[in-house]
Amino acid sequence: MKPVAASWSFPPRGVPVRTPMHPGRLLARTCLAPLGLSQSEAARVLGLSRRRLHELVHGQRAMSPDTAIRCARYFHIDAGFWLAHQAAWDSFHAWKRLCSGSASPSVSH
C-alpha cells in the first residue's frame, strides 16, 4: 500500500499553530521579573551557572529536565509545565524546519 502524502499546509495535532514563548523567556517574565530577581540572583538560588541561566532566558538553551525540576522546587510551578513549554517550542520549530525544506519528512513503515 502506498503511503498517503501528508499535508504540509498546517501543523499536525499537538504542534502549536503560532510561535510559542520560549520557556526561558517565560521564566524571566513570570518568575524573575515579578520577584525582582536578577539573573545572577536567580542562578544562585537555583544552583545554576549565570551563563546557563542567561542562555536559557535568551532562548539560546533548552529547558532541561534538571533545570525544570530546579525551577519547580524554587518557584512552586510544576516541572511538567516547563517541560511542556519546551516541547511546544521544539515541536513548533521542528515543524517550521520541515516546512522550509531544511529537513526531510520521514515516513515510518
mmCIF file of C-alpha atoms in Angstrom:
data_model
loop_
_atom_site.group_PDB
_atom_site.id
_atom_site.type_symbol
_atom_site.label_atom_id
_atom_site.label_comp_id
_atom_site.label_asym_id
_atom_site.label_seq_id
_atom_site.Cartn_x
_atom_site.Cartn_y
_atom_site.Cartn_z
ATOM 1 C CA MET A 1 0.000 0.000 0.000
ATOM 2 C CA LYS A 2 1.300 3.426 -0.950
ATOM 3 C CA PRO A 3 1.658 5.923 1.948
ATOM 4 C CA VAL A 4 -0.669 8.905 1.849
ATOM 5 C CA ALA A 5 1.163 12.201 1.412
ATOM 6 C CA ALA A 6 0.967 14.386 4.487
ATOM 7 C CA SER A 7 -0.475 17.857 4.159
ATOM 8 C CA TRP A 8 2.226 20.422 4.878
ATOM 9 C CA SER A 9 -0.149 23.393 4.900
ATOM 10 C CA PHE A 10 -0.908 23.213 8.622
ATOM 11 C CA PRO A 11 0.822 21.585 11.578
ATOM 12 C CA PRO A 12 -0.242 18.171 12.804
ATOM 13 C CA ARG A 13 -2.152 17.778 16.024
ATOM 14 C CA GLY A 14 -0.091 18.736 19.057
ATOM 15 C CA VAL A 15 2.126 21.225 17.217
ATOM 16 C CA PRO A 16 1.343 24.867 18.043
ATOM 17 C CA VAL A 17 -0.002 26.975 15.186
ATOM 18 C CA ARG A 18 1.760 30.126 16.442
ATOM 19 C CA THR A 19 5.260 30.519 17.796
ATOM 20 C CA PRO A 20 5.138 29.596 21.488
ATOM 21 C CA MET A 21 7.103 31.564 24.045
ATOM 22 C CA HIS A 22 10.476 30.021 24.837
ATOM 23 C CA PRO A 23 10.402 28.582 28.381
ATOM 24 C CA GLY A 24 13.404 30.693 29.370
ATOM 25 C CA ARG A 25 11.656 33.881 28.343
ATOM 26 C CA LEU A 26 8.553 32.674 30.173
ATOM 27 C CA LEU A 27 10.687 32.078 33.267
ATOM 28 C CA ALA A 28 12.050 35.620 33.078
ATOM 29 C CA ARG A 29 8.604 37.181 32.619
ATOM 30 C CA THR A 30 6.570 35.121 35.070
ATOM 31 C CA CYS A 31 9.084 34.374 37.816
ATOM 32 C CA LEU A 32 12.206 36.511 37.774
ATOM 33 C CA ALA A 33 10.690 39.911 36.939
ATOM 34 C CA PRO A 34 7.719 39.748 39.358
ATOM 35 C CA LEU A 35 10.029 38.712 42.207
ATOM 36 C CA GLY A 36 12.635 41.313 41.282
ATOM 37 C CA LEU A 37 15.283 38.606 40.870
ATOM 38 C CA SER A 38 18.285 39.382 38.713
ATOM 39 C CA GLN A 39 19.668 36.594 36.565
ATOM 40 C CA SER A 40 22.656 36.367 38.920
ATOM 41 C CA GLU A 41 20.431 36.025 41.992
ATOM 42 C CA ALA A 42 18.183 33.505 40.262
ATOM 43 C CA ALA A 43 21.171 31.463 39.103
ATOM 44 C CA ARG A 44 22.479 31.369 42.669
ATOM 45 C CA VAL A 45 19.188 30.242 44.263
ATOM 46 C CA LEU A 46 18.558 27.686 41.514
ATOM 47 C CA GLY A 47 22.100 26.309 41.706
ATOM 48 C CA LEU A 48 22.844 27.118 38.053
ATOM 49 C CA SER A 49 25.723 28.939 36.459
ATOM 50 C CA ARG A 50 24.960 32.523 35.442
ATOM 51 C CA ARG A 51 25.851 31.625 31.877
ATOM 52 C CA ARG A 52 23.420 28.690 31.798
ATOM 53 C CA LEU A 53 20.559 30.842 33.089
ATOM 54 C CA HIS A 54 21.461 33.722 30.752
ATOM 55 C CA GLU A 55 21.396 31.383 27.740
ATOM 56 C CA LEU A 56 18.069 29.907 28.868
ATOM 57 C CA VAL A 57 16.436 33.312 29.399
ATOM 58 C CA HIS A 58 17.642 34.465 25.972
ATOM 59 C CA GLY A 59 16.356 31.356 24.176
ATOM 60 C CA GLN A 60 19.838 30.019 23.423
ATOM 61 C CA ARG A 61 19.457 26.934 25.622
ATOM 62 C CA ALA A 62 16.647 24.470 26.146
ATOM 63 C CA MET A 63 14.865 23.976 29.453
ATOM 64 C CA SER A 64 16.360 20.660 30.555
ATOM 65 C CA PRO A 65 14.561 18.307 32.949
ATOM 66 C CA ASP A 66 17.197 19.201 35.565
ATOM 67 C CA THR A 67 16.515 22.930 35.217
ATOM 68 C CA ALA A 68 12.747 22.336 35.142
ATOM 69 C CA ILE A 69 12.966 20.496 38.479
ATOM 70 C CA ARG A 70 15.091 23.264 39.988
ATOM 71 C CA CYS A 71 12.557 25.866 38.822
ATOM 72 C CA ALA A 72 9.689 23.750 40.145
ATOM 73 C CA ARG A 73 11.284 23.498 43.568
ATOM 74 C CA TYR A 74 12.051 27.196 43.891
ATOM 75 C CA PHE A 75 9.074 28.814 42.121
ATOM 76 C CA HIS A 76 6.472 26.131 43.015
ATOM 77 C CA ILE A 77 5.483 25.670 39.374
ATOM 78 C CA ASP A 78 5.279 22.045 38.230
ATOM 79 C CA ALA A 79 8.318 20.764 36.309
ATOM 80 C CA GLY A 80 5.901 19.403 33.715
ATOM 81 C CA PHE A 81 4.785 22.967 32.981
ATOM 82 C CA TRP A 82 8.317 23.968 31.988
ATOM 83 C CA LEU A 83 8.907 20.774 30.023
ATOM 84 C CA ALA A 84 5.587 21.126 28.183
ATOM 85 C CA HIS A 85 6.604 24.626 27.101
ATOM 86 C CA GLN A 86 9.957 23.279 25.904
ATOM 87 C CA ALA A 87 8.200 20.508 23.962
ATOM 88 C CA ALA A 88 5.865 23.064 22.351
ATOM 89 C CA TRP A 89 8.865 25.221 21.387
ATOM 90 C CA ASP A 90 10.771 22.248 19.985
ATOM 91 C CA SER A 91 7.854 20.806 18.015
ATOM 92 C CA PHE A 92 6.913 24.186 16.528
ATOM 93 C CA HIS A 93 10.472 24.808 15.329
ATOM 94 C CA ALA A 94 10.841 21.246 14.022
ATOM 95 C CA TRP A 95 7.637 21.824 12.041
ATOM 96 C CA LYS A 96 8.976 25.111 10.645
ATOM 97 C CA ARG A 97 12.214 23.382 9.575
ATOM 98 C CA LEU A 98 10.250 20.650 7.808
ATOM 99 C CA CYS A 99 8.069 23.205 6.023
ATOM 100 C CA SER A 100 11.060 25.257 4.917
ATOM 101 C CA GLY A 101 12.685 22.199 3.374
ATOM 102 C CA SER A 102 15.718 22.245 5.664
ATOM 103 C CA ALA A 103 14.727 18.813 6.962
ATOM 104 C CA SER A 104 13.033 15.993 5.090
ATOM 105 C CA PRO A 105 9.862 14.455 6.467
ATOM 106 C CA SER A 106 10.180 10.735 7.065
ATOM 107 C CA VAL A 107 7.518 8.080 6.888
ATOM 108 C CA SER A 108 7.590 5.185 9.342
ATOM 109 C CA HIS A 109 6.648 1.788 7.985
#
